mmCIF file of C-alpha atoms in Angstrom:
data_model
loop_
_atom_site.group_PDB
_atom_site.id
_atom_site.type_symbol
_atom_site.label_atom_id
_atom_site.label_comp_id
_atom_site.label_asym_id
_atom_site.label_seq_id
_atom_site.Cartn_x
_atom_site.Cartn_y
_atom_site.Cartn_z
ATOM 1 C CA MET A 666 44.380 -12.691 -36.727
ATOM 2 C CA SER A 667 42.815 -15.875 -35.406
ATOM 3 C CA ALA A 668 41.757 -17.482 -32.080
ATOM 4 C CA SER A 669 43.347 -16.757 -28.678
ATOM 5 C CA ALA A 670 41.991 -19.858 -26.897
ATOM 6 C CA VAL A 671 39.645 -22.767 -27.629
ATOM 7 C CA PHE A 672 37.260 -24.230 -25.029
ATOM 8 C CA ILE A 673 35.080 -27.352 -25.049
ATOM 9 C CA LEU A 674 32.104 -26.906 -22.709
ATOM 10 C CA ASP A 675 29.377 -29.269 -21.546
ATOM 11 C CA VAL A 676 25.694 -28.516 -22.079
ATOM 12 C CA LYS A 677 25.586 -26.422 -18.877
ATOM 13 C CA GLY A 678 28.538 -24.312 -19.942
ATOM 14 C CA LYS A 679 31.119 -25.909 -17.646
ATOM 15 C CA PRO A 680 34.581 -26.137 -19.302
ATOM 16 C CA LEU A 681 35.684 -29.780 -19.925
ATOM 17 C CA ILE A 682 38.998 -28.948 -21.554
ATOM 18 C CA SER A 683 40.613 -25.825 -22.959
ATOM 19 C CA ARG A 684 43.819 -24.739 -24.702
ATOM 20 C CA ASN A 685 45.260 -21.236 -24.393
ATOM 21 C CA TYR A 686 47.193 -20.440 -27.531
ATOM 22 C CA LYS A 687 48.166 -16.764 -27.138
ATOM 23 C CA GLY A 688 47.633 -15.846 -23.452
ATOM 24 C CA ASP A 689 46.119 -12.453 -24.285
ATOM 25 C CA VAL A 690 42.572 -13.311 -23.096
ATOM 26 C CA PRO A 691 42.059 -14.295 -19.421
ATOM 27 C CA MET A 692 40.788 -17.904 -19.161
ATOM 28 C CA THR A 693 38.105 -16.764 -16.667
ATOM 29 C CA GLU A 694 36.350 -14.874 -19.487
ATOM 30 C CA ILE A 695 34.634 -18.130 -20.519
ATOM 31 C CA ASP A 696 32.466 -17.830 -17.363
ATOM 32 C CA HIS A 697 30.551 -15.021 -19.101
ATOM 33 C CA PHE A 698 29.737 -17.123 -22.208
ATOM 34 C CA MET A 699 26.806 -19.214 -20.904
ATOM 35 C CA PRO A 700 24.886 -16.420 -19.145
ATOM 36 C CA LEU A 701 25.336 -14.312 -22.295
ATOM 37 C CA LEU A 702 24.098 -17.172 -24.510
ATOM 38 C CA MET A 703 20.994 -17.719 -22.328
ATOM 39 C CA GLN A 704 20.232 -14.033 -22.222
ATOM 40 C CA ARG A 705 20.406 -13.706 -25.995
ATOM 41 C CA GLU A 706 18.270 -16.876 -26.417
ATOM 42 C CA GLU A 707 15.542 -15.409 -24.169
ATOM 43 C CA GLU A 708 15.618 -12.159 -26.139
ATOM 44 C CA GLY A 709 15.389 -14.151 -29.433
ATOM 45 C CA MET A 710 18.638 -12.537 -30.600
ATOM 46 C CA LEU A 711 20.931 -15.532 -30.592
ATOM 47 C CA ALA A 712 23.944 -15.146 -32.872
ATOM 48 C CA PRO A 713 26.988 -17.320 -33.682
ATOM 49 C CA LEU A 714 29.234 -14.512 -32.346
ATOM 50 C CA LEU A 715 28.733 -13.102 -28.832
ATOM 51 C CA SER A 716 30.778 -10.297 -27.246
ATOM 52 C CA HIS A 717 31.533 -9.390 -23.625
ATOM 53 C CA GLY A 718 33.525 -6.182 -23.289
ATOM 54 C CA ARG A 719 36.469 -6.498 -25.642
ATOM 55 C CA VAL A 720 36.320 -10.272 -25.795
ATOM 56 C CA HIS A 721 34.478 -12.056 -28.659
ATOM 57 C CA PHE A 722 33.133 -15.608 -28.418
ATOM 58 C CA LEU A 723 32.807 -17.563 -31.701
ATOM 59 C CA TRP A 724 30.894 -20.773 -30.964
ATOM 60 C CA ILE A 725 29.290 -23.834 -32.479
ATOM 61 C CA LYS A 726 27.193 -26.588 -30.866
ATOM 62 C CA HIS A 727 27.733 -30.294 -31.553
ATOM 63 C CA SER A 728 25.459 -32.881 -29.820
ATOM 64 C CA ASN A 729 25.762 -31.940 -26.094
ATOM 65 C CA LEU A 730 28.918 -29.848 -26.391
ATOM 66 C CA TYR A 731 29.803 -26.253 -27.104
ATOM 67 C CA LEU A 732 33.082 -25.505 -28.902
ATOM 68 C CA VAL A 733 34.047 -21.900 -28.217
ATOM 69 C CA ALA A 734 36.961 -19.846 -29.565
ATOM 70 C CA THR A 735 37.816 -16.510 -27.862
ATOM 71 C CA THR A 736 39.593 -13.559 -29.452
ATOM 72 C CA LEU A 737 40.371 -9.917 -28.670
ATOM 73 C CA LYS A 738 41.218 -8.811 -32.142
ATOM 74 C CA ASN A 739 39.144 -8.485 -35.300
ATOM 75 C CA ALA A 740 39.727 -12.132 -36.200
ATOM 76 C CA ASN A 741 38.959 -13.840 -39.508
ATOM 77 C CA ALA A 742 35.642 -15.271 -38.386
ATOM 78 C CA SER A 743 35.177 -17.704 -41.324
ATOM 79 C CA LEU A 744 38.634 -19.161 -40.624
ATOM 80 C CA VAL A 745 37.770 -19.690 -36.936
ATOM 81 C CA TYR A 746 34.422 -21.367 -37.748
ATOM 82 C CA SER A 747 36.054 -23.581 -40.391
ATOM 83 C CA PHE A 748 38.609 -24.597 -37.763
ATOM 84 C CA LEU A 749 35.911 -25.421 -35.149
ATOM 85 C CA TYR A 750 34.006 -27.614 -37.641
ATOM 86 C CA LYS A 751 37.256 -29.262 -38.704
ATOM 87 C CA THR A 752 38.100 -29.940 -35.040
ATOM 88 C CA VAL A 753 34.722 -31.705 -34.658
ATOM 89 C CA GLU A 754 35.476 -33.771 -37.817
ATOM 90 C CA VAL A 755 38.935 -34.810 -36.447
ATOM 91 C CA PHE A 756 37.510 -35.763 -33.042
ATOM 92 C CA CYS A 757 34.754 -37.825 -34.744
ATOM 93 C CA GLU A 758 37.453 -39.667 -36.791
ATOM 94 C CA TYR A 759 39.241 -40.520 -33.531
ATOM 95 C CA PHE A 760 36.322 -41.275 -31.180
ATOM 96 C CA LYS A 761 33.466 -42.224 -33.594
ATOM 97 C CA GLU A 762 31.038 -40.062 -31.608
ATOM 98 C CA LEU A 763 31.890 -36.664 -30.172
ATOM 99 C CA GLU A 764 30.083 -36.062 -26.905
ATOM 100 C CA GLU A 765 30.890 -35.247 -23.280
ATOM 101 C CA GLU A 766 31.767 -38.857 -22.425
ATOM 102 C CA SER A 767 34.249 -39.246 -25.298
ATOM 103 C CA ILE A 768 36.049 -36.023 -24.194
ATOM 104 C CA ARG A 769 36.281 -37.261 -20.576
ATOM 105 C CA ASP A 770 37.479 -40.725 -21.646
ATOM 106 C CA ASN A 771 40.220 -39.377 -23.963
ATOM 107 C CA PHE A 772 41.528 -36.329 -22.151
ATOM 108 C CA VAL A 773 45.221 -36.827 -23.089
ATOM 109 C CA ILE A 774 44.539 -37.437 -26.748
ATOM 110 C CA VAL A 775 42.176 -34.439 -26.979
ATOM 111 C CA TYR A 776 44.838 -32.198 -25.433
ATOM 112 C CA GLU A 777 47.507 -33.520 -27.793
ATOM 113 C CA LEU A 778 45.189 -32.937 -30.780
ATOM 114 C CA LEU A 779 44.397 -29.381 -29.679
ATOM 115 C CA ASP A 780 48.150 -28.817 -29.516
ATOM 116 C CA GLU A 781 48.691 -30.027 -33.083
ATOM 117 C CA LEU A 782 45.546 -28.607 -34.688
ATOM 118 C CA MET A 783 46.443 -24.982 -33.858
ATOM 119 C CA ASP A 784 49.638 -23.082 -33.133
ATOM 120 C CA PHE A 785 49.611 -19.524 -31.689
ATOM 121 C CA GLY A 786 45.995 -19.161 -32.820
ATOM 122 C CA PHE A 787 46.533 -20.295 -36.380
ATOM 123 C CA PRO A 788 45.332 -23.699 -37.790
ATOM 124 C CA GLN A 789 48.157 -26.122 -38.489
ATOM 125 C CA THR A 790 47.740 -29.869 -39.248
ATOM 126 C CA THR A 791 44.011 -30.560 -39.566
ATOM 127 C CA ASP A 792 44.130 -33.759 -41.636
ATOM 128 C CA SER A 793 43.043 -36.657 -39.395
ATOM 129 C CA LYS A 794 44.933 -39.274 -41.478
ATOM 130 C CA ILE A 795 48.206 -37.433 -40.938
ATOM 131 C CA LEU A 796 47.467 -36.785 -37.204
ATOM 132 C CA GLN A 797 46.801 -40.491 -36.731
ATOM 133 C CA GLU A 798 50.354 -41.223 -37.825
ATOM 134 C CA TYR A 799 51.822 -39.709 -34.663
ATOM 135 C CA ILE A 800 48.914 -39.194 -32.225
ATOM 136 C CA THR A 801 47.673 -42.708 -31.657
ATOM 137 C CA GLN A 802 44.805 -43.997 -29.519
ATOM 138 C CA GLN A 803 47.388 -45.637 -27.182
ATOM 139 C CA GLY A 804 48.551 -42.384 -25.677
ATOM 140 C CA ASN A 805 50.489 -44.111 -22.869
ATOM 141 C CA LYS A 806 52.800 -45.987 -25.267
ATOM 142 C CA LEU A 807 55.123 -43.038 -25.930
ATOM 143 C CA GLU A 808 58.792 -44.077 -26.322
ATOM 144 C CA THR A 809 61.333 -41.475 -25.180
ATOM 145 C CA GLY A 810 64.394 -40.804 -27.261
ATOM 146 C CA LYS A 811 62.621 -41.820 -30.510
ATOM 147 C CA SER A 812 60.595 -38.706 -31.043
ATOM 148 C CA ARG A 813 60.607 -37.526 -34.615
ATOM 149 C CA VAL A 814 58.386 -35.268 -36.680
ATOM 150 C CA PRO A 815 56.537 -37.276 -39.307
ATOM 151 C CA PRO A 816 57.827 -36.195 -42.748
ATOM 152 C CA THR A 817 54.296 -35.322 -43.876
ATOM 153 C CA VAL A 818 54.105 -32.433 -41.402
ATOM 154 C CA THR A 819 57.165 -30.735 -42.930
ATOM 155 C CA ASN A 820 56.498 -31.807 -46.555
ATOM 156 C CA ALA A 821 55.024 -29.566 -49.186
ATOM 157 C CA VAL A 822 52.399 -32.357 -49.593
ATOM 158 C CA SER A 823 51.221 -32.503 -45.954
ATOM 159 C CA TRP A 824 48.194 -34.692 -46.807
ATOM 160 C CA ARG A 825 50.061 -37.707 -48.200
ATOM 161 C CA SER A 826 52.820 -39.877 -46.669
ATOM 162 C CA GLU A 827 55.820 -41.089 -48.670
ATOM 163 C CA GLY A 828 56.598 -44.731 -49.321
ATOM 164 C CA ILE A 829 52.966 -45.944 -49.840
ATOM 165 C CA LYS A 830 52.913 -49.272 -51.743
ATOM 166 C CA TYR A 831 50.051 -51.290 -53.243
ATOM 167 C CA LYS A 832 50.164 -54.535 -55.242
ATOM 168 C CA LYS A 833 47.208 -53.392 -57.365
ATOM 169 C CA ASN A 834 46.998 -49.659 -58.202
ATOM 170 C CA GLU A 835 43.412 -48.430 -58.519
ATOM 171 C CA VAL A 836 41.332 -45.265 -58.185
ATOM 172 C CA PHE A 837 37.552 -45.368 -57.555
ATOM 173 C CA ILE A 838 35.639 -42.237 -58.540
ATOM 174 C CA ASP A 839 32.074 -41.647 -57.247
ATOM 175 C CA VAL A 840 30.065 -38.827 -58.827
ATOM 176 C CA ILE A 841 27.117 -38.271 -56.429
ATOM 177 C CA GLU A 842 24.359 -35.724 -57.188
ATOM 178 C CA SER A 843 21.596 -34.751 -54.724
ATOM 179 C CA VAL A 844 18.410 -33.172 -56.104
ATOM 180 C CA ASN A 845 16.765 -30.470 -53.973
ATOM 181 C CA LEU A 846 13.237 -29.805 -55.146
ATOM 182 C CA LEU A 847 10.172 -27.954 -53.854
ATOM 183 C CA VAL A 848 6.873 -28.217 -55.799
ATOM 184 C CA ASN A 849 3.788 -26.205 -54.776
ATOM 185 C CA ALA A 850 0.246 -27.602 -54.566
ATOM 186 C CA ASN A 851 -0.530 -26.484 -58.191
ATOM 187 C CA GLY A 852 2.383 -28.542 -59.539
ATOM 188 C CA SER A 853 4.735 -25.591 -60.208
ATOM 189 C CA VAL A 854 8.391 -26.026 -59.322
ATOM 190 C CA LEU A 855 9.313 -23.350 -56.780
ATOM 191 C CA LEU A 856 12.915 -24.410 -56.161
ATOM 192 C CA SER A 857 15.211 -26.856 -57.885
ATOM 193 C CA GLU A 858 18.955 -27.320 -57.658
ATOM 194 C CA ILE A 859 21.598 -30.069 -57.957
ATOM 195 C CA VAL A 860 24.313 -30.338 -55.331
ATOM 196 C CA GLY A 861 27.105 -32.616 -56.543
ATOM 197 C CA THR A 862 30.236 -34.146 -54.958
ATOM 198 C CA ILE A 863 33.106 -36.122 -56.507
ATOM 199 C CA LYS A 864 34.538 -38.572 -54.018
ATOM 200 C CA LEU A 865 37.694 -40.642 -54.564
ATOM 201 C CA LYS A 866 39.004 -43.834 -53.019
ATOM 202 C CA VAL A 867 42.742 -43.969 -53.857
ATOM 203 C CA PHE A 868 44.924 -47.107 -53.733
ATOM 204 C CA LEU A 869 48.078 -45.827 -55.498
ATOM 205 C CA SER A 870 51.737 -46.394 -54.713
ATOM 206 C CA GLY A 871 54.297 -43.602 -54.427
ATOM 207 C CA MET A 872 53.551 -39.926 -55.138
ATOM 208 C CA PRO A 873 51.247 -39.983 -58.187
ATOM 209 C CA GLU A 874 50.073 -36.898 -60.040
ATOM 210 C CA LEU A 875 46.399 -37.132 -61.110
ATOM 211 C CA ARG A 876 44.538 -35.129 -63.685
ATOM 212 C CA LEU A 877 40.760 -35.252 -63.861
ATOM 213 C CA GLY A 878 38.877 -34.189 -66.979
ATOM 214 C CA LEU A 879 35.153 -33.276 -66.812
ATOM 215 C CA ASN A 880 32.743 -32.041 -69.467
ATOM 216 C CA ASP A 881 33.084 -28.533 -68.039
ATOM 217 C CA ARG A 882 31.517 -25.845 -70.249
ATOM 218 C CA VAL A 883 34.177 -23.219 -69.519
ATOM 219 C CA LEU A 884 36.906 -25.737 -70.432
ATOM 220 C CA PHE A 885 35.096 -26.638 -73.671
ATOM 221 C CA GLU A 886 34.845 -22.970 -74.631
ATOM 222 C CA LEU A 887 38.575 -22.436 -73.893
ATOM 223 C CA THR A 888 39.643 -25.456 -75.983
ATOM 224 C CA GLY A 889 37.082 -24.981 -78.755
ATOM 225 C CA LEU A 890 35.272 -28.279 -78.028
ATOM 226 C CA SER A 891 31.895 -26.627 -77.449
ATOM 227 C CA GLY A 892 29.466 -27.823 -80.098
ATOM 228 C CA SER A 893 26.222 -29.691 -80.513
ATOM 229 C CA LYS A 894 27.961 -33.099 -80.183
ATOM 230 C CA ASN A 895 29.745 -32.313 -76.926
ATOM 231 C CA LYS A 896 27.300 -31.984 -74.018
ATOM 232 C CA SER A 897 28.811 -29.753 -71.378
ATOM 233 C CA VAL A 898 27.836 -28.667 -67.859
ATOM 234 C CA GLU A 899 28.298 -25.209 -66.287
ATOM 235 C CA LEU A 900 29.497 -25.755 -62.730
ATOM 236 C CA GLU A 901 28.793 -23.163 -60.004
ATOM 237 C CA ASP A 902 30.166 -22.749 -56.449
ATOM 238 C CA VAL A 903 32.989 -25.198 -57.057
ATOM 239 C CA LYS A 904 34.850 -26.114 -53.886
ATOM 240 C CA PHE A 905 38.060 -28.250 -53.918
ATOM 241 C CA HIS A 906 40.040 -30.345 -51.461
ATOM 242 C CA GLN A 907 43.322 -28.662 -50.436
ATOM 243 C CA CYS A 908 45.303 -31.051 -52.696
ATOM 244 C CA VAL A 909 43.996 -29.432 -55.908
ATOM 245 C CA ARG A 910 46.313 -26.857 -57.555
ATOM 246 C CA LEU A 911 43.951 -23.858 -57.698
ATOM 247 C CA SER A 912 46.277 -21.682 -59.817
ATOM 248 C CA ARG A 913 46.273 -24.386 -62.530
ATOM 249 C CA PHE A 914 42.461 -24.604 -62.385
ATOM 250 C CA ASP A 915 42.140 -20.852 -62.681
ATOM 251 C CA ASN A 916 44.474 -20.719 -65.680
ATOM 252 C CA ASP A 917 43.235 -23.573 -67.864
ATOM 253 C CA ARG A 918 40.487 -25.377 -65.810
ATOM 254 C CA THR A 919 42.736 -28.449 -65.319
ATOM 255 C CA ILE A 920 41.967 -30.361 -62.084
ATOM 256 C CA SER A 921 45.520 -31.466 -61.150
ATOM 257 C CA PHE A 922 46.429 -32.914 -57.719
ATOM 258 C CA ILE A 923 48.527 -35.306 -55.668
ATOM 259 C CA PRO A 924 45.768 -37.229 -53.798
ATOM 260 C CA PRO A 925 45.652 -38.239 -50.128
ATOM 261 C CA ASP A 926 45.650 -41.998 -49.534
ATOM 262 C CA GLY A 927 42.256 -43.718 -49.099
ATOM 263 C CA ASP A 928 38.862 -41.929 -49.113
ATOM 264 C CA PHE A 929 38.405 -38.187 -49.542
ATOM 265 C CA GLU A 930 36.070 -35.670 -51.190
ATOM 266 C CA LEU A 931 37.865 -34.130 -54.138
ATOM 267 C CA MET A 932 35.325 -31.440 -54.981
ATOM 268 C CA SER A 933 31.733 -30.249 -54.664
ATOM 269 C CA TYR A 934 29.639 -28.117 -56.991
ATOM 270 C CA ARG A 935 26.162 -26.747 -57.458
ATOM 271 C CA LEU A 936 23.860 -26.262 -60.456
ATOM 272 C CA SER A 937 20.779 -24.053 -60.057
ATOM 273 C CA THR A 938 19.129 -25.371 -63.188
ATOM 274 C CA GLN A 939 15.473 -26.261 -63.657
ATOM 275 C CA VAL A 940 15.236 -29.932 -62.845
ATOM 276 C CA LYS A 941 12.295 -31.990 -64.042
ATOM 277 C CA PRO A 942 10.973 -33.855 -60.969
ATOM 278 C CA LEU A 943 12.357 -37.368 -61.240
ATOM 279 C CA ILE A 944 9.570 -38.901 -59.213
ATOM 280 C CA TRP A 945 6.260 -37.102 -59.598
ATOM 281 C CA ILE A 946 3.632 -37.412 -56.889
ATOM 282 C CA GLU A 947 -0.090 -36.661 -57.185
ATOM 283 C CA SER A 948 -2.241 -36.938 -54.082
ATOM 284 C CA VAL A 949 -5.938 -36.706 -53.205
ATOM 285 C CA ILE A 950 -6.799 -36.392 -49.514
ATOM 286 C CA GLU A 951 -10.525 -36.668 -48.681
ATOM 287 C CA LYS A 952 -11.616 -35.983 -45.120
ATOM 288 C CA PHE A 953 -15.096 -37.161 -44.172
ATOM 289 C CA SER A 954 -16.266 -35.195 -41.090
ATOM 290 C CA HIS A 955 -16.197 -37.136 -37.754
ATOM 291 C CA SER A 956 -15.599 -40.482 -39.415
ATOM 292 C CA ARG A 957 -12.649 -41.169 -41.728
ATOM 293 C CA VAL A 958 -9.972 -39.852 -44.069
ATOM 294 C CA GLU A 959 -9.058 -41.443 -47.368
ATOM 295 C CA ILE A 960 -5.714 -40.812 -49.109
ATOM 296 C CA MET A 961 -4.801 -41.727 -52.705
ATOM 297 C CA VAL A 962 -1.192 -41.250 -53.852
ATOM 298 C CA LYS A 963 0.009 -41.754 -57.419
ATOM 299 C CA ALA A 964 3.778 -41.944 -58.040
ATOM 300 C CA LYS A 965 5.326 -41.726 -61.506
ATOM 301 C CA GLY A 966 8.999 -42.243 -62.486
ATOM 302 C CA GLN A 967 9.833 -39.398 -64.869
ATOM 303 C CA PHE A 968 13.387 -40.584 -65.768
ATOM 304 C CA LYS A 969 14.774 -42.829 -68.490
ATOM 305 C CA LYS A 970 13.161 -46.245 -68.861
ATOM 306 C CA GLN A 971 16.482 -48.072 -68.637
ATOM 307 C CA SER A 972 17.216 -46.516 -65.204
ATOM 308 C CA VAL A 973 15.808 -47.821 -61.897
ATOM 309 C CA ALA A 974 15.324 -45.898 -58.597
ATOM 310 C CA ASN A 975 16.249 -47.961 -55.584
ATOM 311 C CA GLY A 976 15.057 -47.702 -51.969
ATOM 312 C CA VAL A 977 12.174 -45.306 -52.784
ATOM 313 C CA GLU A 978 10.390 -43.992 -49.672
ATOM 314 C CA ILE A 979 7.357 -41.678 -50.024
ATOM 315 C CA SER A 980 6.281 -39.980 -46.742
ATOM 316 C CA VAL A 981 2.631 -38.917 -46.823
ATOM 317 C CA PRO A 982 1.434 -36.731 -43.903
ATOM 318 C CA VAL A 983 -1.812 -37.789 -42.115
ATOM 319 C CA PRO A 984 -3.922 -36.020 -39.423
ATOM 320 C CA SER A 985 -2.462 -36.416 -35.899
ATOM 321 C CA ASP A 986 -5.736 -37.909 -34.545
ATOM 322 C CA ALA A 987 -6.038 -40.626 -37.265
ATOM 323 C CA ASP A 988 -6.220 -44.278 -36.195
ATOM 324 C CA SER A 989 -6.964 -47.832 -37.438
ATOM 325 C CA PRO A 990 -5.051 -47.606 -40.731
ATOM 326 C CA ARG A 991 -5.757 -49.808 -43.821
ATOM 327 C CA PHE A 992 -3.570 -49.795 -46.953
ATOM 328 C CA LYS A 993 -3.709 -51.021 -50.533
ATOM 329 C CA THR A 994 -0.640 -50.677 -52.784
ATOM 330 C CA SER A 995 -0.033 -51.662 -56.410
ATOM 331 C CA VAL A 996 3.628 -52.205 -55.504
ATOM 332 C CA GLY A 997 5.785 -52.173 -52.367
ATOM 333 C CA SER A 998 4.477 -51.846 -48.816
ATOM 334 C CA ALA A 999 2.989 -49.056 -46.685
ATOM 335 C CA LYS A 1000 3.249 -48.569 -42.920
ATOM 336 C CA TYR A 1001 1.863 -45.980 -40.515
ATOM 337 C CA VAL A 1002 4.374 -44.135 -38.291
ATOM 338 C CA PRO A 1003 2.140 -42.488 -35.632
ATOM 339 C CA GLU A 1004 4.956 -40.635 -33.842
ATOM 340 C CA LYS A 1005 5.693 -38.690 -37.064
ATOM 341 C CA ASN A 1006 2.078 -38.616 -38.290
ATOM 342 C CA VAL A 1007 3.051 -40.042 -41.652
ATOM 343 C CA VAL A 1008 2.486 -43.057 -43.877
ATOM 344 C CA ILE A 1009 5.692 -44.342 -45.396
ATOM 345 C CA TRP A 1010 5.249 -46.113 -48.749
ATOM 346 C CA SER A 1011 8.378 -48.134 -49.514
ATOM 347 C CA ILE A 1012 9.195 -49.332 -53.045
ATOM 348 C CA LYS A 1013 12.372 -51.383 -53.384
ATOM 349 C CA SER A 1014 12.754 -50.936 -57.145
ATOM 350 C CA PHE A 1015 11.037 -48.227 -59.210
ATOM 351 C CA PRO A 1016 11.787 -48.357 -63.017
ATOM 352 C CA GLY A 1017 11.617 -45.179 -65.107
ATOM 353 C CA GLY A 1018 8.278 -44.471 -66.846
ATOM 354 C CA LYS A 1019 6.275 -46.650 -64.464
ATOM 355 C CA GLU A 1020 3.269 -45.461 -62.470
ATOM 356 C CA TYR A 1021 2.175 -46.853 -59.099
ATOM 357 C CA LEU A 1022 -0.797 -46.311 -56.755
ATOM 358 C CA MET A 1023 -1.320 -46.389 -52.990
ATOM 359 C CA ARG A 1024 -4.582 -45.990 -51.126
ATOM 360 C CA ALA A 1025 -4.829 -45.459 -47.365
ATOM 361 C CA HIS A 1026 -7.918 -45.404 -45.180
ATOM 362 C CA PHE A 1027 -7.905 -44.024 -41.604
ATOM 363 C CA GLY A 1028 -10.543 -43.674 -38.923
ATOM 364 C CA LEU A 1029 -11.025 -40.295 -37.200
ATOM 365 C CA PRO A 1030 -12.413 -39.647 -33.692
ATOM 366 C CA SER A 1031 -15.987 -38.502 -33.511
ATOM 367 C CA VAL A 1032 -14.997 -35.311 -31.605
ATOM 368 C CA GLU A 1033 -13.541 -32.732 -33.963
ATOM 369 C CA THR A 1034 -10.438 -30.919 -32.676
ATOM 370 C CA GLU A 1035 -10.589 -27.121 -32.588
ATOM 371 C CA GLU A 1036 -7.098 -26.590 -34.005
ATOM 372 C CA VAL A 1037 -6.724 -26.307 -37.753
ATOM 373 C CA GLU A 1038 -3.767 -28.470 -38.725
ATOM 374 C CA GLY A 1039 -1.262 -27.358 -41.368
ATOM 375 C CA ARG A 1040 -0.583 -29.734 -44.268
ATOM 376 C CA PRO A 1041 3.082 -30.741 -44.296
ATOM 377 C CA PRO A 1042 4.513 -31.571 -47.724
ATOM 378 C CA ILE A 1043 5.058 -35.107 -49.099
ATOM 379 C CA GLY A 1044 8.707 -36.116 -48.876
ATOM 380 C CA VAL A 1045 10.472 -38.497 -51.284
ATOM 381 C CA LYS A 1046 13.731 -40.438 -50.833
ATOM 382 C CA PHE A 1047 15.392 -42.385 -53.638
ATOM 383 C CA GLU A 1048 18.679 -43.370 -55.242
ATOM 384 C CA ILE A 1049 19.267 -43.894 -58.989
ATOM 385 C CA PRO A 1050 22.573 -45.569 -59.879
ATOM 386 C CA TYR A 1051 24.451 -45.113 -63.200
ATOM 387 C CA PHE A 1052 22.734 -41.786 -63.814
ATOM 388 C CA THR A 1053 23.348 -38.055 -63.265
ATOM 389 C CA VAL A 1054 20.687 -35.400 -63.644
ATOM 390 C CA SER A 1055 23.083 -32.677 -64.766
ATOM 391 C CA GLY A 1056 24.778 -34.837 -67.377
ATOM 392 C CA ILE A 1057 28.228 -34.388 -65.832
ATOM 393 C CA GLN A 1058 30.809 -36.899 -67.118
ATOM 394 C CA VAL A 1059 34.314 -37.941 -66.191
ATOM 395 C CA ARG A 1060 36.037 -37.682 -69.590
ATOM 396 C CA TYR A 1061 39.408 -38.961 -68.381
ATOM 397 C CA MET A 1062 41.578 -39.615 -65.325
ATOM 398 C CA LYS A 1063 45.331 -39.478 -66.056
ATOM 399 C CA ILE A 1064 47.623 -41.050 -63.457
ATOM 400 C CA ILE A 1065 51.311 -40.147 -63.728
ATOM 401 C CA GLU A 1066 53.917 -41.626 -61.399
ATOM 402 C CA LYS A 1067 57.727 -41.682 -61.869
ATOM 403 C CA SER A 1068 57.904 -45.496 -61.617
ATOM 404 C CA GLY A 1069 55.518 -45.624 -64.630
ATOM 405 C CA TYR A 1070 53.056 -48.221 -63.307
ATOM 406 C CA GLN A 1071 49.656 -48.831 -64.909
ATOM 407 C CA ALA A 1072 46.646 -47.954 -62.821
ATOM 408 C CA LEU A 1073 42.937 -48.481 -63.331
ATOM 409 C CA PRO A 1074 40.374 -45.711 -62.704
ATOM 410 C CA TRP A 1075 36.745 -46.846 -62.039
ATOM 411 C CA VAL A 1076 33.822 -44.443 -62.290
ATOM 412 C CA ARG A 1077 30.365 -44.744 -60.726
ATOM 413 C CA TYR A 1078 27.463 -42.244 -61.065
ATOM 414 C CA ILE A 1079 24.630 -41.899 -58.494
ATOM 415 C CA THR A 1080 21.687 -39.543 -58.285
ATOM 416 C CA GLN A 1081 19.858 -39.321 -54.956
ATOM 417 C CA SER A 1082 17.187 -37.213 -53.324
ATOM 418 C CA GLY A 1083 18.264 -34.239 -51.224
ATOM 419 C CA ASP A 1084 15.573 -32.039 -49.791
ATOM 420 C CA TYR A 1085 12.803 -33.330 -52.106
ATOM 421 C CA GLN A 1086 9.298 -32.085 -51.199
ATOM 422 C CA LEU A 1087 5.922 -31.764 -52.894
ATOM 423 C CA ARG A 1088 3.214 -29.643 -51.201
ATOM 424 C CA THR A 1089 -0.389 -30.964 -51.041
ATOM 425 C CA SER A 1090 -3.537 -28.949 -51.662
#
């Protein structure tokens, strides 16, 4: 079972708009949600699911809004939460920002969308590209007598319209990997993982069938390709877009699909492998009592020499009472951000194997503060094009369409920082 009704509330808990799908939960039940939420918050027992009598509230918060689904039955909670997050995504596609004002300004469209997104408590059409075909921004321009259901809603392929035509047929594939890393003060890696996504931008005519080949270890073992010459990657927690034929993937690891038009995320994956820190940071922070603090930071690129990290930002924490900053850098520029109590060292281009130095000097007030401050970690942001940490590769992209046209696939690899932190001693 799924949701009985969906409410959108303002920050004070007042309903802005609601849609009753099943009529088995009184709409007045929502009045109990906010007092219950505040009570649980005071008790420090706030949970994503709250209950009042026999009624359950499943809720999420987005900017200054609460999206709440109510249910009497033992509903599939993960389905309801997925639906609420998808609803936020659809509204953001329509209104750019989802907040109280955008709901009030677009009442009619919001109600129409709630009508199409769910039917009798079960999610229906949740693809914003398809919804935009028949729920337009100009809600007042409805023509009577010409109402028709878009074919995509009744098609087996509900995410792609028929009759799409392009002069030039192309597919752009982006393989983006984010590195999450936590290093302790002794230089030991406490946590390291790679979170990857494969994004596609599709400009193809008709109803093409695409097959994507990766250097997937399980596939290599199935086909007997695993050997010293063929570098393979073991993918974990693989998650696909709805267009991928999962039964085919389970059988022979083939990623086969009819793609939506335009941009979409085909798949995401995770690798919990030991990652060598791509940018290594060493820091020495010397605090001279009642007078000054001196910081020395050394950054080293520990990736291939032919690769270059772009837009590198190293955030170094400084005491909250520091003032009159002075900097000296071997490359790039440093600036003090007092509201965040950090120095941000920006390096536009950081080649692999290079080593750079930054020195900072701050004055301290003569009166020592009683509180002992914690030392936040050093954070690093970067992006390395034409490079993947895991070694994942797109081996092929086959494009099959009944008209037999030739299409060009383009592949781009990017490695970027995720949650990348190094603790200081």
